[in-house]
Structure formats: structure tokens, C-alpha cells
Short mmCIF file of C-alpha atoms in Angstrom, two decimals:
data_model
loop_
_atom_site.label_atom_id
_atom_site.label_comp_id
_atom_site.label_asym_id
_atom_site.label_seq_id
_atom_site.Cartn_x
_atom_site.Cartn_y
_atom_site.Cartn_z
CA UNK A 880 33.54 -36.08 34.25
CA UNK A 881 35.91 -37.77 32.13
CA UNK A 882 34.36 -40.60 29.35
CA UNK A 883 36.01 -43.43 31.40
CA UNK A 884 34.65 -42.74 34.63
CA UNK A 885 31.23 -42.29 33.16
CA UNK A 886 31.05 -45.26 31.70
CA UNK A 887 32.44 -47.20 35.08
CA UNK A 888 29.72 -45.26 37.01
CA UNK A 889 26.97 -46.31 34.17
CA UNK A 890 27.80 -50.02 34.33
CA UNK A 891 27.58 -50.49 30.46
CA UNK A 892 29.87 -52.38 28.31
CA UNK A 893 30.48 -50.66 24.93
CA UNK A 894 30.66 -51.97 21.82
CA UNK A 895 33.13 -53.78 19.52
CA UNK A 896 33.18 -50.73 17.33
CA UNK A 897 33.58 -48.17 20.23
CA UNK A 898 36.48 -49.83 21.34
CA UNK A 899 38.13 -49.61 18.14
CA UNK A 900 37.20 -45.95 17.35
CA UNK A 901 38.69 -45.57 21.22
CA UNK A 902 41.98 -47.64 20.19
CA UNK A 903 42.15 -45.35 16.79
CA UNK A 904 42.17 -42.10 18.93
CA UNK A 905 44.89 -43.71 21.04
CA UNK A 906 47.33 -44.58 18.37
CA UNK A 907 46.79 -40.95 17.36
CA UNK A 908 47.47 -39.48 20.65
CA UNK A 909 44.10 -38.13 21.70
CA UNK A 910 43.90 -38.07 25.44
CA UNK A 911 41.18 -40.29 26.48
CA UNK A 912 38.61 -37.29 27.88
CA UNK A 913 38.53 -35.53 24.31
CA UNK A 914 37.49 -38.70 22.71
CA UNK A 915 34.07 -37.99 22.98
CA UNK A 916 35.03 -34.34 21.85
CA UNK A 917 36.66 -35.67 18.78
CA UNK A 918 34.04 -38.08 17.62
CA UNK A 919 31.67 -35.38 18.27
CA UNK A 920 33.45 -32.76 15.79
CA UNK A 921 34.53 -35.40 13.22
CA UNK A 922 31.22 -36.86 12.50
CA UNK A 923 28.82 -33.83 13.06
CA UNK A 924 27.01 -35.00 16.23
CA UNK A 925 25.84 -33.82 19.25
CA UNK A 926 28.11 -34.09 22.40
CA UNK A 927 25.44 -36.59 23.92
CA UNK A 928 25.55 -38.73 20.21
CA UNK A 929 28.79 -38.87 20.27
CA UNK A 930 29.73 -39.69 24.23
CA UNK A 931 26.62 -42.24 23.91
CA UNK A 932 28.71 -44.02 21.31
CA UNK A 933 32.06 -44.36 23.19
CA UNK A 934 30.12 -45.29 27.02
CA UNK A 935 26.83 -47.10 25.72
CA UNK A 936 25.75 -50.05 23.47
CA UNK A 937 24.75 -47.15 21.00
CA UNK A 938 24.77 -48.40 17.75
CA UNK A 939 27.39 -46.88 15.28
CA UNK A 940 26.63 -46.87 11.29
CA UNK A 941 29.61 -48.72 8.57
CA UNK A 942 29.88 -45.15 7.37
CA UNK A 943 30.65 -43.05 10.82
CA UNK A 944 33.30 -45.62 11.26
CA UNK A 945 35.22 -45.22 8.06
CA UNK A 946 34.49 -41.24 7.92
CA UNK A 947 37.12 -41.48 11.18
CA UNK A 948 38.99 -44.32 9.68
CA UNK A 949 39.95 -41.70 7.31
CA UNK A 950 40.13 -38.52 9.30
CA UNK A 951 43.51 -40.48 10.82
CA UNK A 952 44.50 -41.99 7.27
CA UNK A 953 43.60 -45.28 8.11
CA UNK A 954 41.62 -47.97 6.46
CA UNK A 955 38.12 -49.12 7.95
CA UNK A 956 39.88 -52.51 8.12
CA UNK A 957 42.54 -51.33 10.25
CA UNK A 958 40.06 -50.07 11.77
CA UNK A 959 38.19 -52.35 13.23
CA UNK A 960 40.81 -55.22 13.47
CA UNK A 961 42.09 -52.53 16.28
CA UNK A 962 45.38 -51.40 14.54
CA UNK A 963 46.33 -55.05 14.02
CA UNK A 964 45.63 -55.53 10.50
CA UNK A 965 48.65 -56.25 8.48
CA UNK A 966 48.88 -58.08 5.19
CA UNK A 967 49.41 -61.60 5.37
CA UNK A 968 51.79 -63.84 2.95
CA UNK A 969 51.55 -67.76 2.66
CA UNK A 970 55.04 -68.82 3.83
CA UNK A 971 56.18 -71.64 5.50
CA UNK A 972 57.56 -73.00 9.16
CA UNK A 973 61.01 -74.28 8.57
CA UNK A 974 62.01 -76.34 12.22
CA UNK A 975 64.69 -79.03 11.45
CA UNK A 976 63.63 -81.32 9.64
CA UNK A 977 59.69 -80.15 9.82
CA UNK A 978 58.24 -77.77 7.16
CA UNK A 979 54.27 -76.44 8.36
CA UNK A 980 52.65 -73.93 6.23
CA UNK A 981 51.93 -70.31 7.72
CA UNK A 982 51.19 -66.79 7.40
CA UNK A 983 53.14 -64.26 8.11
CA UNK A 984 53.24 -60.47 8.33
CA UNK A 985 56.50 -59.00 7.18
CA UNK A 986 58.57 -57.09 8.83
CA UNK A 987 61.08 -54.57 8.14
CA UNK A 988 64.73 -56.11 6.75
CA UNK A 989 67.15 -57.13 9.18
CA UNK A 990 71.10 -57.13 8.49
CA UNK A 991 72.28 -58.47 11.81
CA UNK A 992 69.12 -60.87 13.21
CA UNK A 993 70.09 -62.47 16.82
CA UNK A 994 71.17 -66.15 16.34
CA UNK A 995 68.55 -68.63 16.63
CA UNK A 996 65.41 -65.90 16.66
CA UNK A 997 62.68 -66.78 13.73
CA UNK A 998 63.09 -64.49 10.42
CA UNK A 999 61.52 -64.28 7.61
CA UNK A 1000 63.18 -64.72 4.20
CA UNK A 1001 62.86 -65.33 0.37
CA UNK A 1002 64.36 -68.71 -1.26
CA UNK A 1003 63.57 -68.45 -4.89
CA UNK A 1004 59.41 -67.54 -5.27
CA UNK A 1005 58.94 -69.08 -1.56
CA UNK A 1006 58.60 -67.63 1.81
CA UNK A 1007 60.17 -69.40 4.72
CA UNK A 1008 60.33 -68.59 8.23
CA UNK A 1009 63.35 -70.33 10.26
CA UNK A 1010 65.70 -69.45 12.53
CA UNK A 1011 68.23 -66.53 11.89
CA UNK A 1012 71.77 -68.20 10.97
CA UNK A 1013 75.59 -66.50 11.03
CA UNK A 1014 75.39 -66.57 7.10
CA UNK A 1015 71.87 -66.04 5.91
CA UNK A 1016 72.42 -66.39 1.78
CA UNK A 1017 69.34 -63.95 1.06
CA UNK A 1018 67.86 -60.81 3.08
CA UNK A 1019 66.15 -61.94 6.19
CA UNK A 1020 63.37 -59.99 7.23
CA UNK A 1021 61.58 -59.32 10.64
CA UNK A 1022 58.08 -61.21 11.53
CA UNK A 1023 55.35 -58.88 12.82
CA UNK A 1024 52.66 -61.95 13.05
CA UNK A 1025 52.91 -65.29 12.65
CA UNK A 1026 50.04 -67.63 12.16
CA UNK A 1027 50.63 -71.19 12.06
CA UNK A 1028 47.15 -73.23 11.52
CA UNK A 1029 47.09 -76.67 10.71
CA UNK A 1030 46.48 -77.02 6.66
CA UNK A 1031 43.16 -78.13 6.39
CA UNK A 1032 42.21 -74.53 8.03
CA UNK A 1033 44.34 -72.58 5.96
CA UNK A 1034 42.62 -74.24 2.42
CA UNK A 1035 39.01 -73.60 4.02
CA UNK A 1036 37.09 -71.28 1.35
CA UNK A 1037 34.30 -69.30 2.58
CA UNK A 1038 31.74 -67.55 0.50
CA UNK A 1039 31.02 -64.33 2.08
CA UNK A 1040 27.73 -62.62 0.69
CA UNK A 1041 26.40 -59.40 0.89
CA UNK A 1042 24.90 -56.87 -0.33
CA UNK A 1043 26.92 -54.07 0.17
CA UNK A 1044 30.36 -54.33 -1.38
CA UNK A 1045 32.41 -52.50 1.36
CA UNK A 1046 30.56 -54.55 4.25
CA UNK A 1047 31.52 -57.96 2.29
CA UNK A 1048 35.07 -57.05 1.98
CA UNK A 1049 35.56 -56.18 5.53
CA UNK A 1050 34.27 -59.86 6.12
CA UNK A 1051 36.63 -61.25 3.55
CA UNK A 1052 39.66 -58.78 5.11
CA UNK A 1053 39.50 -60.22 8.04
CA UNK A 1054 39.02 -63.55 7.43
CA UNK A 1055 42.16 -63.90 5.35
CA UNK A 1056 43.85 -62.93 8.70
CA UNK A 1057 42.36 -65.82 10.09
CA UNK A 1058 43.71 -68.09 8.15
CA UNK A 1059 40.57 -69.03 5.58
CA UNK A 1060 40.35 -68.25 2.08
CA UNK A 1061 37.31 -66.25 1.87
CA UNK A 1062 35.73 -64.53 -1.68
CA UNK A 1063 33.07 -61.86 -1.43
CA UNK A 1064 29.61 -61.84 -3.10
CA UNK A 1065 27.27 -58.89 -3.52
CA UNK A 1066 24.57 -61.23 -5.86
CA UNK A 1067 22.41 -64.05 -4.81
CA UNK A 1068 22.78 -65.71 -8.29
CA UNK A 1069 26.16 -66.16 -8.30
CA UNK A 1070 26.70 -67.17 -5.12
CA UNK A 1071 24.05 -70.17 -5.70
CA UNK A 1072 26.03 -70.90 -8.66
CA UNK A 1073 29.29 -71.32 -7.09
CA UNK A 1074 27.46 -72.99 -4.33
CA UNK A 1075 25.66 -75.69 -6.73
CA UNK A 1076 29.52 -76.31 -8.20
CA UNK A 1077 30.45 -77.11 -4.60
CA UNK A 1078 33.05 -74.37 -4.19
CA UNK A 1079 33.13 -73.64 -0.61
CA UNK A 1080 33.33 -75.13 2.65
CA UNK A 1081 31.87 -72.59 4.44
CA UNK A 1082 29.55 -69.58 4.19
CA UNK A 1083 28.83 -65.80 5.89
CA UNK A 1084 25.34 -64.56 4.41
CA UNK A 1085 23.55 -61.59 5.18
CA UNK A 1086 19.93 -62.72 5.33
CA UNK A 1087 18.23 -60.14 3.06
CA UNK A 1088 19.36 -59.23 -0.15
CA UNK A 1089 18.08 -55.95 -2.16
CA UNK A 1090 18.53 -56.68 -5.99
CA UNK A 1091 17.02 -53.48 -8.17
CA UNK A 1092 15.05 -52.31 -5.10
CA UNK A 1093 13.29 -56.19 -4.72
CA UNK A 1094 14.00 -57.70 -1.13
CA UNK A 1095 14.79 -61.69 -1.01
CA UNK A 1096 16.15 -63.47 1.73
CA UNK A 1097 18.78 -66.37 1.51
CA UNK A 1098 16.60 -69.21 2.84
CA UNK A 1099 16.45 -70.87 -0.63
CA UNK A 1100 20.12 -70.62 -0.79
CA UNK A 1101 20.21 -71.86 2.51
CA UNK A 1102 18.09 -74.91 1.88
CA UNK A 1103 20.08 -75.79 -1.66
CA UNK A 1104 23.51 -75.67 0.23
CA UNK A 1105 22.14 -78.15 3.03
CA UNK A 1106 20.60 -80.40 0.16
CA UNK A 1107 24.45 -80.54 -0.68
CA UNK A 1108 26.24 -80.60 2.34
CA UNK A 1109 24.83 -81.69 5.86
CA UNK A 1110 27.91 -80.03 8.06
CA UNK A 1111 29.55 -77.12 6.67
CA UNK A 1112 29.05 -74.29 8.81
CA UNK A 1113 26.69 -71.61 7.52
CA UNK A 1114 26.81 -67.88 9.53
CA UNK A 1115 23.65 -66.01 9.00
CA UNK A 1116 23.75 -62.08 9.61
CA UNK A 1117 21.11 -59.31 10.04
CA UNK A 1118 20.92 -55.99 10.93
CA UNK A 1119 16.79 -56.14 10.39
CA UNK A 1120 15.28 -57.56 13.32
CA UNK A 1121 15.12 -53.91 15.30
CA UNK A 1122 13.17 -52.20 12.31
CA UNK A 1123 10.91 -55.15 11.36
CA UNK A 1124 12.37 -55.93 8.18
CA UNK A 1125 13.43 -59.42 9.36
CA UNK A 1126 11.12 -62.25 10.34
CA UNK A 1127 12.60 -63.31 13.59
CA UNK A 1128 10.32 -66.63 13.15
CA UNK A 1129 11.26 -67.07 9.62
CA UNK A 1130 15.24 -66.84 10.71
CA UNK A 1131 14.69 -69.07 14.26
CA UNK A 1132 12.82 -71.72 11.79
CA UNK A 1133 15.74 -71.72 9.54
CA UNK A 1134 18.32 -71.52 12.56
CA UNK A 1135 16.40 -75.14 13.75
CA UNK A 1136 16.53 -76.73 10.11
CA UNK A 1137 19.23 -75.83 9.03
CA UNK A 1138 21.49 -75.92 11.89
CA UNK A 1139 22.76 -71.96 11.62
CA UNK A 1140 24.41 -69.86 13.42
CA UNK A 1141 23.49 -66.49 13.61
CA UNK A 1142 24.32 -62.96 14.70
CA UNK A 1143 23.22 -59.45 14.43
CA UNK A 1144 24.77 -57.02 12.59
CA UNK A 1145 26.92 -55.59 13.50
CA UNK A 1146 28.60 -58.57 14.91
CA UNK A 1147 31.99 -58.63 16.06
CA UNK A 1148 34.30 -60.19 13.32
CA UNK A 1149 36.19 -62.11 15.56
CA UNK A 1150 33.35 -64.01 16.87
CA UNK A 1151 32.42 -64.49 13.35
CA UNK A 1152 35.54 -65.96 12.30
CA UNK A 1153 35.48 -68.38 15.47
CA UNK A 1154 32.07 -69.53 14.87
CA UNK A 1155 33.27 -70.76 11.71
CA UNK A 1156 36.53 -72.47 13.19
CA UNK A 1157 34.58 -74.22 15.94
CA UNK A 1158 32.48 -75.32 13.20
CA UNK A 1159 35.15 -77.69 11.55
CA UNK A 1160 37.02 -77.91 14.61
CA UNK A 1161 33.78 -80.35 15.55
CA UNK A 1162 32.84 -81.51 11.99
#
């Protein structure tokens, strides 16, 4: 029985980070019934592990996901942003008379663009996308994503913060292709200090932090930054409810006060960068 019909016949919908391992496979061109195979061999499970993984709600670990990341040469990033991560450059929208800033994945050159489609090119230290003219005075460049946001999205700086380095930078990758200015923290301290100088309009916190083997969670933080600021959005994640670890009570008390929202790990980065944009979309 092949992995897809399985997991029609079991009625389960898989996981965010199944259907990225299952898009990785793809754009390496393993057929679709030896990706359970594959997953299997690469990470040193049993058949059932690994199938359970691609057809359940199985729960994968940060480090199964970048073994395979790198078994294919990829990046966990690309990863999980499904093959769609590419590196984004401020730019901006040139239409008439109009200039909007952007962002803007570049393409490869182009010598002969068709007249009137959108290219992207350099004038002086500046990126502009416009339309594709006869005579283009500097190299014009293809656009393999464009994302136009209105400003005050684009200048939004989130504080990321936790306490694994590689899981905060995935945060912070994908955030910066969502437009937002995002900066990683691994240390309580110096988050709360950049917090106290009013740095950020935003914030993604893992809810227990491990400093030299000492657990702490980030309800203090969390009650300084609302002392400070009433609105800004503040995402709260854990991946400590199932083992304990995490005081649902303590977290739902918080969620009430402080006006949070909050996910378990590990949740889906898009929803995580939406929950922010909805977030000053109604502030």
C-alpha cells in the first residue's frame, strides 16, 4: 500500500513538517511510495517510525529535519519554508510616478526582458523594480518573488527569543521573508534589556528558558513588556505542555493578562508570522 493511500484510508492530516520533508523528497525525485523508505534509511528508524511521520500527526524532532535537510544539500530553512526560501533584498516599486518599498528575490540576469514585464535592476547602491524598457542603462535582472507590504510592516522589529540558537534563527529566517525585521535572542537578560530600551514592536518567546541548567520562564518579561506597551503583539511558544514541564495554568493565566497568543511547538511558521500581522493589522 502506497504512503498516500494509507494516509487517505487513515483519515489523518499530517504535519507542517511532514509535508515539507514530503516536498524535499519531491524536488529530489523520490517517487512518492519510497518516501517512507527514504526517511526510514536516512534517519535510522524503523519502517513504522518513519511511515508514522509522513501519514500521522507524529511528532518530528529540529534535528531529524535538518539531518535530511542535509542528506539533499539543503538548508533546514529551505527546508521548512517548502523549497521557497530565497534571500530577500530591500528594493523598491517604481510605477510612474509612484515609488513603494519592497522585497525582492533576484533572479538570474536578463539581456533581452519582454517590454513592459517588471525587472529588477541596480541604479547606483539602490534596487528598483520597474518595468523592462528598449534601453535599460544597467543589467536588468529577473524577479523570483516580489513582496510589496505597506511600510509600516516592513520597519516592524520583532525580538525573537530562544533558547536554542538554530531554533531562533529559523524564526528570524523566516520572518525576514515576511517582511519584518526580526533579531534573535538565546538570553533572557538581554532580551529584557533591549525590551526596557523599547526596541521592538513585537515579540516570539519560547516560554521556558534553561540558563546553566536553571529553568525560568518569560512571565516576568512578559509582565515588564506590557508595563510598557499595552498592544504590541506578544507570541508565546512551548514544546512543554506534553511532558509536564509547562504549567498549562500558569501559561492560560498569562494568555488572559496579558493578552497572548500562543502555540505549541512546533508551530507552523507561517501561522506564526500571521499572528503577528493580524496583530498590527488590528492595533
Amino acid at each position: 500500500m502506497s504512503d498516500n493511500n494509507q494516509q487517505q484510508e487513515q483519515g489523518v492530516e499530517t504535519t507542517l513538517a511532514a509535508k515539507c520533508v514530503r516536498a524535499l523528497l519531491e524536488r529530489h525525485g523520490v517517487p512518492r511510495n519510497k518516501h517512507s523508505a527514504v526517511v526510514t534509511d536516512v534517519l535510522g528508524l524503523s519502517y513504522s517510525q518513519g511511515n508514522r511521520r509522513l501519514t500521522t500527526r507524529a511528532t518530528w524532532e529540529l534535528e531529524e529535519l535538518r539531518t535530511l535537510a542535509e542528506h539533499y544539500g539543503e538548508t533546514l530553512t529551505e527546508l521548512v519554508s517548502l523549497g521557497q526560501h530565497d534571500e530577500m533584498e530591500d528594493a523598491t516599486l517604481v510605477t510612474g510616478t509612484t515609488s513603494t518599498p519592497c522585497r525582492v528575490a533576484r533572479g538570474p540576469a536578463v539581456h533581452k526582458p519582454r517590454l513592459g514585464a517588471l525587472v529588477l535592476t541596480k541604479v547606483d547602491a539602490d534596487w528598483l523594480v520597474l518595468p523592462a524598457e528598449p534601453n535599460l542603462a544597467t543589467q536588468a535582472y529577473d524577479i523570483k518573488r516580489l513582496l510589496v507590504e505597506p511600510s509600516s510592516a516592513t520597519s516592524r522589529r520583532i525580538a525573537v527569543l530562544d533558547d536554542h540558537p538554530e531554533s531562533a534563527q529559523l524564526i528570524v529566517s523566516y520572518l525576514k521573508t515576511a517582511g519584518f525585521d526580526p533579531v534573535a535572542f538565546t538570553n533572557l537578560d538581554r532580551i529584557a534589556a533591549s525590551a526596557a530600551a523599547g526596541e521592538f514592536d513585537g515579540y516570539v518567546l519560547d516560554w521556558i528558558i534553561v540558563k546553566d541548567s536553571i529553568q525560568d520562564t518569560v512571565s516576568d518579561l512578559v509582565a515588564a513588556i506590557r508595563a510598557r506597551d499595552a498592544h504590541c503583539p506578544i507570541v508565546v511558544l512551548t514544546g512543554q505542555m506534553r511532558n509536564g514541564i509547562a504549567d498549562e495554568a500558569e501559561i492560560a493565566t498569562a494568555m488572559a493578562k496579558y493578552r497572548l497568543k500562543f502555540f505549541e511547538k512546533p508551530a507552523p511558521l507561517p501561522i506564526i508570522s500571521a499572528a503577528l500581522a493580524t496583530s498590527f493589522s488590528a492595533a
